């Protein structure tokens, strides 16, 4: 029996996992990171456009601060997010950017003086002041009031991931690569680590830890058309679900990104539109202003994606042999801008489409992009239902994003959550609850159970093909659980997925070798992925309203009266074919920003009975505190300081702000 | 796009198969697939795995040319498979794992171990004695300098330059173009307090900048177009001065 002991086990070597690991290590604890691939290959590297933080350095960011970022995030989420978490996040994000700057991220910097930019299709001159020269720059992104997205050309995620990964090396944190967590070890509501499969040799090892953190990213690959990397299969979320104790939040909240190249699904950043790019139809007409006169191309992603599909349905798509698409036009930005600030986009266009985006239009269509749902945690990142289990990054439903994440808020979330969860895990490990009390009998039983499952696949007499089930699942999700949802389609999807789940118990393999066997990997992963797919489809079927990225054609209104709540999915019994759903109400009475209109998209929500009362209460507090500074007012509305680890409590300085 | 008058091409992927864990020695195996429009080696290899041999090993992550996972020898030349379009290649395509790195099986090699070793040896992180106040406004940096650092920061650790390097095949401890580029990157960065003497300690011998034969195979194969040639030449001058 192979057992490895550590204080903290971090499953996932992307931005979230690495930053959490560094935090716990600096507090003096032993940390091991597991990753399917070398950490710098994690999908965080693919983030192009940037990271939101309210530094307020640039002239178009003047007046920005935590309050503005908070409101944008809550509106973006369509009021689905946890507002405490949103506050924690906007408070810590500037510190995260500055920490990364100190760690070597070459953030683009402001140049004093005049500069030409494209805004709303027109050339405009912006003038940056001397005092801002050399400070971190920001670009415009969808759904934000200010230019707040800090960036490194369009290789932001790459630069961030390399800096944080190298910090982990500097801290001598071991990363066990090509190792996959396939089950959690737990008993009586306490997690003790994970059973881990070596992807090269096939061997199983138990990693026993005082605190375990899942930071395994999103699960986009349950869809056929997705911007996600091929390793984004959601196994981390699935093994939490399989404990029957932890739960997954809001799995039906799936984001579709407006601009992935057609038909490959490779992303071109929102920065293209932020920097002035336009969406056009078959006739060359710029159609977004017709639908969204206010924010146009820069409404939130859920809105833009829907408008694009609507426009295609109305017969304005460009027809091609692979189907219909629209155009993204960045030619107006000019070759110099594209060569400097959108070079990954340029390379992708060259290599995958054979076009030059400074001269040619880019064929685009929305595709699955981000998983707002994930392992439900509290504001400290501690998983609900399982002590000693933490989660952060895209794998978690911490719940910063509710039903729609803003561009640039995700990589920001990964590092911010990593900073906080690293501290919180250290606190836990140092507390009495963090004591390691686990019997080797339990560990052995967990190892044996996983080995038995693998043996059944390897040596059983199943006849189903894992690859075929995977393909079918991905088709169902893309065709029936996509941007436009209906009861009928979702019902069919749930039925079919259940059928696939049953079939997945009878998978047989052609290759029976235990290690280095991609067929085996597909087989056990598809069994888990089908459970995630069912959480998404079934959650979407039950949610009879439209909120953020979850859009029901048969229930087009946001219904705060009945649905201002978070879906919680559990899977207690392996023989279930549907998740058990429960709901967690969001408390309007304690919200800093009660539900209202987002400022873009439809304006037809059904009001929650407590909304008006809370709004009046907030008005009263605001007038009572008439001349107090914004921090005092905020404290009175929704105190959150107690949730921040002491070392991150300080106030963020801004060049223009005296506090 | 191709005017496909004569129907799709029949492609032969000639792949160097092996499995060290199972004692299967390297041997070539041919697979036949029908070319499709816009087909990349990522698509072709997955088709082989799905329809012909479910055990075929290879590494893809981003499939978009940004993560550096899929370096392999394509017709003998190191390159990223995911962004290689089959239409740019002949009907017979040979694929082999990158040399120098530890072989995992078929087209999969352990670049991760090599890269971690390089990071530890060259200490590829900012060395700073300053305690940073995270709530204070950041230290300014010239915009051009930030861009110049990013230029060198764009390396995706794909290992293509390593596989193409003549010196590395003879001298295992050579840091390679990637290692030299990393030193150039941190040397340029004012946040890193290391001096040229410190860098000399790391690369001032023939496992470092003086081992390079400047034949520049690395420069030609780098998929990110990093300025390896100028950086190596520049470093050599600086290190020669530092060692003198
Ligand atoms: C193309 C693209 C562009 C994007 N651009 C932006 C952007 O500009 N701005 C923004 O804010 N966000 C962007 N996002 C979103 C953002 O990049 C991700 O949400 C974020 O990087 C996720 O980070 P993470 O650390 O949570 O997970 P990841 O970076 O996905 O890392 C997951 C890690 O977990 C490991 N892992 C997974 N499963 C297991 C297992 N079972 N056992 C062991 N290890 C495992 C993997 O090896 C990997 O190391 C983009 C996303 C995509 C797809
Ligand atoms: S120039 Fe130097 S580093 Fe580049 S391939 Fe030749 S020997 Fe290797
Ligand atoms: S320098 Fe170029 S070829 Fe070498 S590892 Fe980096 S990206 Fe790849
Ligand atoms: S798979 Fe990422 S570079 Fe090819």
PDB file of C-alpha atoms in Angstrom, chain A residues 107-254:
ATOM      1  CA  UNK A 107       2.057  44.009 -16.970  1.00  0.00           C
ATOM      2  CA  UNK A 108       1.571  46.471 -19.790  1.00  0.00           C
ATOM      3  CA  UNK A 109       2.327  49.957 -18.482  1.00  0.00           C
ATOM      4  CA  UNK A 110       0.840  53.378 -19.084  1.00  0.00           C
ATOM      5  CA  UNK A 111       2.681  55.854 -21.288  1.00  0.00           C
ATOM      6  CA  UNK A 112       2.066  59.485 -20.467  1.00  0.00           C
ATOM      7  CA  UNK A 113       0.711  61.671 -23.241  1.00  0.00           C
ATOM      8  CA  UNK A 114      -1.692  61.275 -26.135  1.00  0.00           C
ATOM      9  CA  UNK A 115      -2.657  57.984 -27.666  1.00  0.00           C
ATOM     10  CA  UNK A 116      -5.207  56.992 -30.251  1.00  0.00           C
ATOM     11  CA  UNK A 117      -7.717  54.307 -29.452  1.00  0.00           C
ATOM     12  CA  UNK A 118     -10.825  52.937 -31.145  1.00  0.00           C
ATOM     13  CA  UNK A 119     -14.055  53.360 -29.203  1.00  0.00           C
ATOM     14  CA  UNK A 120     -17.454  52.515 -30.587  1.00  0.00           C
ATOM     15  CA  UNK A 121     -16.007  52.278 -34.069  1.00  0.00           C
ATOM     16  CA  UNK A 122     -14.407  55.719 -33.923  1.00  0.00           C
ATOM     17  CA  UNK A 123     -10.895  56.996 -33.450  1.00  0.00           C
ATOM     18  CA  UNK A 124     -10.508  58.840 -30.146  1.00  0.00           C
ATOM     19  CA  UNK A 125      -7.504  60.452 -28.493  1.00  0.00           C
ATOM     20  CA  UNK A 126      -6.871  59.684 -24.839  1.00  0.00           C
ATOM     21  CA  UNK A 127      -4.406  61.617 -22.750  1.00  0.00           C
ATOM     22  CA  UNK A 128      -2.661  59.955 -19.840  1.00  0.00           C
ATOM     23  CA  UNK A 129      -1.184  62.185 -17.155  1.00  0.00           C
ATOM     24  CA  UNK A 130       2.492  62.284 -16.150  1.00  0.00           C
ATOM     25  CA  UNK A 131       1.743  60.869 -12.730  1.00  0.00           C
ATOM     26  CA  UNK A 132       0.368  57.669 -14.254  1.00  0.00           C
ATOM     27  CA  UNK A 133       3.424  57.050 -16.420  1.00  0.00           C
ATOM     28  CA  UNK A 134       4.794  53.561 -15.865  1.00  0.00           C
ATOM     29  CA  UNK A 135       1.905  52.363 -13.713  1.00  0.00           C
ATOM     30  CA  UNK A 136      -0.058  49.252 -14.652  1.00  0.00           C
ATOM     31  CA  UNK A 137      -2.360  49.843 -17.618  1.00  0.00           C
ATOM     32  CA  UNK A 138      -5.885  48.514 -18.144  1.00  0.00           C
ATOM     33  CA  UNK A 139      -8.117  47.798 -21.121  1.00  0.00           C
ATOM     34  CA  UNK A 140     -11.884  47.815 -21.537  1.00  0.00           C
ATOM     35  CA  UNK A 141     -13.848  44.581 -21.128  1.00  0.00           C
ATOM     36  CA  UNK A 142     -17.511  43.665 -21.305  1.00  0.00           C
ATOM     37  CA  UNK A 143     -19.943  44.543 -18.526  1.00  0.00           C
ATOM     38  CA  UNK A 144     -17.637  46.973 -16.725  1.00  0.00           C
ATOM     39  CA  UNK A 145     -18.102  50.680 -16.027  1.00  0.00           C
ATOM     40  CA  UNK A 146     -14.403  51.429 -16.063  1.00  0.00           C
ATOM     41  CA  UNK A 147     -11.351  50.242 -17.943  1.00  0.00           C
ATOM     42  CA  UNK A 148     -10.187  47.802 -15.316  1.00  0.00           C
ATOM     43  CA  UNK A 149      -8.656  44.803 -17.003  1.00  0.00           C
ATOM     44  CA  UNK A 150      -4.905  44.644 -16.429  1.00  0.00           C
ATOM     45  CA  UNK A 151      -3.099  42.781 -19.165  1.00  0.00           C
ATOM     46  CA  UNK A 152       0.120  41.510 -20.632  1.00  0.00           C
ATOM     47  CA  UNK A 153      -0.493  41.897 -24.366  1.00  0.00           C
ATOM     48  CA  UNK A 154      -2.877  38.975 -24.944  1.00  0.00           C
ATOM     49  CA  UNK A 155      -0.743  36.474 -23.068  1.00  0.00           C
ATOM     50  CA  UNK A 156      -1.917  37.477 -19.602  1.00  0.00           C
ATOM     51  CA  UNK A 157      -2.640  34.009 -18.253  1.00  0.00           C
ATOM     52  CA  UNK A 158       0.669  32.716 -19.569  1.00  0.00           C
ATOM     53  CA  UNK A 159       2.687  35.455 -17.872  1.00  0.00           C
ATOM     54  CA  UNK A 160       0.752  35.031 -14.610  1.00  0.00           C
ATOM     55  CA  UNK A 161       1.007  31.248 -14.593  1.00  0.00           C
ATOM     56  CA  UNK A 162       4.740  31.281 -15.253  1.00  0.00           C
ATOM     57  CA  UNK A 163       5.362  33.792 -12.469  1.00  0.00           C
ATOM     58  CA  UNK A 164       3.302  31.898  -9.907  1.00  0.00           C
ATOM     59  CA  UNK A 165       4.628  28.520 -11.004  1.00  0.00           C
ATOM     60  CA  UNK A 166       8.198  29.767 -10.631  1.00  0.00           C
ATOM     61  CA  UNK A 167       7.330  31.034  -7.143  1.00  0.00           C
ATOM     62  CA  UNK A 168       6.247  27.509  -6.287  1.00  0.00           C
ATOM     63  CA  UNK A 169       9.642  26.291  -7.496  1.00  0.00           C
ATOM     64  CA  UNK A 170      11.318  29.004  -5.419  1.00  0.00           C
ATOM     65  CA  UNK A 171       9.421  27.689  -2.378  1.00  0.00           C
ATOM     66  CA  UNK A 172      10.590  24.154  -3.259  1.00  0.00           C
ATOM     67  CA  UNK A 173       7.023  22.890  -3.432  1.00  0.00           C
ATOM     68  CA  UNK A 174       7.004  19.494  -5.116  1.00  0.00           C
ATOM     69  CA  UNK A 175       4.625  19.079  -8.022  1.00  0.00           C
ATOM     70  CA  UNK A 176       3.753  15.495  -8.788  1.00  0.00           C
ATOM     71  CA  UNK A 177       3.008  15.646 -12.485  1.00  0.00           C
ATOM     72  CA  UNK A 178       0.909  13.282 -14.571  1.00  0.00           C
ATOM     73  CA  UNK A 179      -0.903  12.287 -11.422  1.00  0.00           C
ATOM     74  CA  UNK A 180      -4.672  12.252 -11.335  1.00  0.00           C
ATOM     75  CA  UNK A 181      -6.843  12.332  -8.216  1.00  0.00           C
ATOM     76  CA  UNK A 182      -9.570   9.750  -8.883  1.00  0.00           C
ATOM     77  CA  UNK A 183     -11.320   9.688  -5.500  1.00  0.00           C
ATOM     78  CA  UNK A 184     -11.350  11.515  -2.193  1.00  0.00           C
ATOM     79  CA  UNK A 185     -10.594   9.694   1.044  1.00  0.00           C
ATOM     80  CA  UNK A 186     -13.253  10.675   3.561  1.00  0.00           C
ATOM     81  CA  UNK A 187     -15.252   9.443   6.503  1.00  0.00           C
ATOM     82  CA  UNK A 188     -17.831  10.981   8.812  1.00  0.00           C
ATOM     83  CA  UNK A 189     -17.841  14.330   7.059  1.00  0.00           C
ATOM     84  CA  UNK A 190     -14.031  14.734   7.168  1.00  0.00           C
ATOM     85  CA  UNK A 191     -11.789  14.609   4.102  1.00  0.00           C
ATOM     86  CA  UNK A 192      -8.365  12.991   4.542  1.00  0.00           C
ATOM     87  CA  UNK A 193      -6.810  13.305   1.105  1.00  0.00           C
ATOM     88  CA  UNK A 194      -7.142  11.532  -2.212  1.00  0.00           C
ATOM     89  CA  UNK A 195      -6.539   8.330  -4.111  1.00  0.00           C
ATOM     90  CA  UNK A 196      -4.289   9.223  -6.982  1.00  0.00           C
ATOM     91  CA  UNK A 197      -3.535   7.394 -10.208  1.00  0.00           C
ATOM     92  CA  UNK A 198      -0.172   7.672 -11.922  1.00  0.00           C
ATOM     93  CA  UNK A 199      -1.005   8.345 -15.566  1.00  0.00           C
ATOM     94  CA  UNK A 200       2.257   6.806 -16.774  1.00  0.00           C
ATOM     95  CA  UNK A 201       2.422   3.589 -14.755  1.00  0.00           C
ATOM     96  CA  UNK A 202      -1.203   3.186 -13.737  1.00  0.00           C
ATOM     97  CA  UNK A 203      -0.252   2.735 -10.079  1.00  0.00           C
ATOM     98  CA  UNK A 204      -2.527   4.019  -7.315  1.00  0.00           C
ATOM     99  CA  UNK A 205      -1.180   5.966  -4.328  1.00  0.00           C
ATOM    100  CA  UNK A 206      -3.009   7.362  -1.334  1.00  0.00           C
ATOM    101  CA  UNK A 207      -2.108  10.964  -0.509  1.00  0.00           C
ATOM    102  CA  UNK A 208      -3.155  11.547   3.081  1.00  0.00           C
ATOM    103  CA  UNK A 209      -3.406  15.179   4.166  1.00  0.00           C
ATOM    104  CA  UNK A 210      -4.749  17.390   6.934  1.00  0.00           C
ATOM    105  CA  UNK A 211      -6.214  19.743   4.355  1.00  0.00           C
ATOM    106  CA  UNK A 212      -7.040  18.946   0.742  1.00  0.00           C
ATOM    107  CA  UNK A 213      -7.715  21.618  -1.845  1.00  0.00           C
ATOM    108  CA  UNK A 214      -9.346  21.006  -5.186  1.00  0.00           C
ATOM    109  CA  UNK A 215      -8.234  23.486  -7.829  1.00  0.00           C
ATOM    110  CA  UNK A 216      -8.807  21.438 -10.933  1.00  0.00           C
ATOM    111  CA  UNK A 217     -10.386  24.088 -13.161  1.00  0.00           C
ATOM    112  CA  UNK A 218     -13.494  23.883 -15.304  1.00  0.00           C
ATOM    113  CA  UNK A 219     -15.368  21.060 -17.001  1.00  0.00           C
ATOM    114  CA  UNK A 220     -15.933  22.512 -20.485  1.00  0.00           C
ATOM    115  CA  UNK A 221     -15.149  19.214 -22.135  1.00  0.00           C
ATOM    116  CA  UNK A 222     -18.563  17.810 -21.318  1.00  0.00           C
ATOM    117  CA  UNK A 223     -19.487  19.955 -24.350  1.00  0.00           C
ATOM    118  CA  UNK A 224     -18.478  19.235 -27.932  1.00  0.00           C
ATOM    119  CA  UNK A 225     -17.836  22.852 -28.868  1.00  0.00           C
ATOM    120  CA  UNK A 226     -15.743  24.566 -26.204  1.00  0.00           C
ATOM    121  CA  UNK A 227     -12.841  26.958 -25.820  1.00  0.00           C
ATOM    122  CA  UNK A 228     -11.474  24.777 -23.013  1.00  0.00           C
ATOM    123  CA  UNK A 229      -8.346  22.662 -23.097  1.00  0.00           C
ATOM    124  CA  UNK A 230      -8.731  18.940 -23.621  1.00  0.00           C
ATOM    125  CA  UNK A 231      -7.808  18.281 -19.974  1.00  0.00           C
ATOM    126  CA  UNK A 232     -10.695  20.405 -18.631  1.00  0.00           C
ATOM    127  CA  UNK A 233     -12.862  17.410 -17.838  1.00  0.00           C
ATOM    128  CA  UNK A 234     -13.965  18.318 -14.341  1.00  0.00           C
ATOM    129  CA  UNK A 235     -12.664  15.236 -12.578  1.00  0.00           C
ATOM    130  CA  UNK A 236     -11.888  17.259  -9.454  1.00  0.00           C
ATOM    131  CA  UNK A 237     -15.497  18.424  -9.161  1.00  0.00           C
ATOM    132  CA  UNK A 238     -16.727  14.927  -9.962  1.00  0.00           C
ATOM    133  CA  UNK A 239     -14.764  13.240  -7.178  1.00  0.00           C
ATOM    134  CA  UNK A 240     -16.118  15.776  -4.709  1.00  0.00           C
ATOM    135  CA  UNK A 241     -19.634  14.983  -5.957  1.00  0.00           C
ATOM    136  CA  UNK A 242     -18.959  11.268  -5.592  1.00  0.00           C
ATOM    137  CA  UNK A 243     -18.283  11.651  -1.885  1.00  0.00           C
ATOM    138  CA  UNK A 244     -22.014  12.145  -1.422  1.00  0.00           C
ATOM    139  CA  UNK A 245     -21.118  14.627   1.299  1.00  0.00           C
ATOM    140  CA  UNK A 246     -19.813  17.635  -0.607  1.00  0.00           C
ATOM    141  CA  UNK A 247     -22.084  19.330  -3.109  1.00  0.00           C
ATOM    142  CA  UNK A 248     -21.818  21.151  -6.404  1.00  0.00           C
ATOM    143  CA  UNK A 249     -23.394  24.586  -6.711  1.00  0.00           C
ATOM    144  CA  UNK A 250     -25.202  26.092  -9.730  1.00  0.00           C
ATOM    145  CA  UNK A 251     -23.955  23.563 -12.234  1.00  0.00           C
ATOM    146  CA  UNK A 252     -26.491  24.789 -14.790  1.00  0.00           C
ATOM    147  CA  UNK A 253     -24.682  28.141 -14.904  1.00  0.00           C
ATOM    148  CA  UNK A 254     -22.454  27.619 -17.929  1.00  0.00           C
TER     149      UNK A 254
END
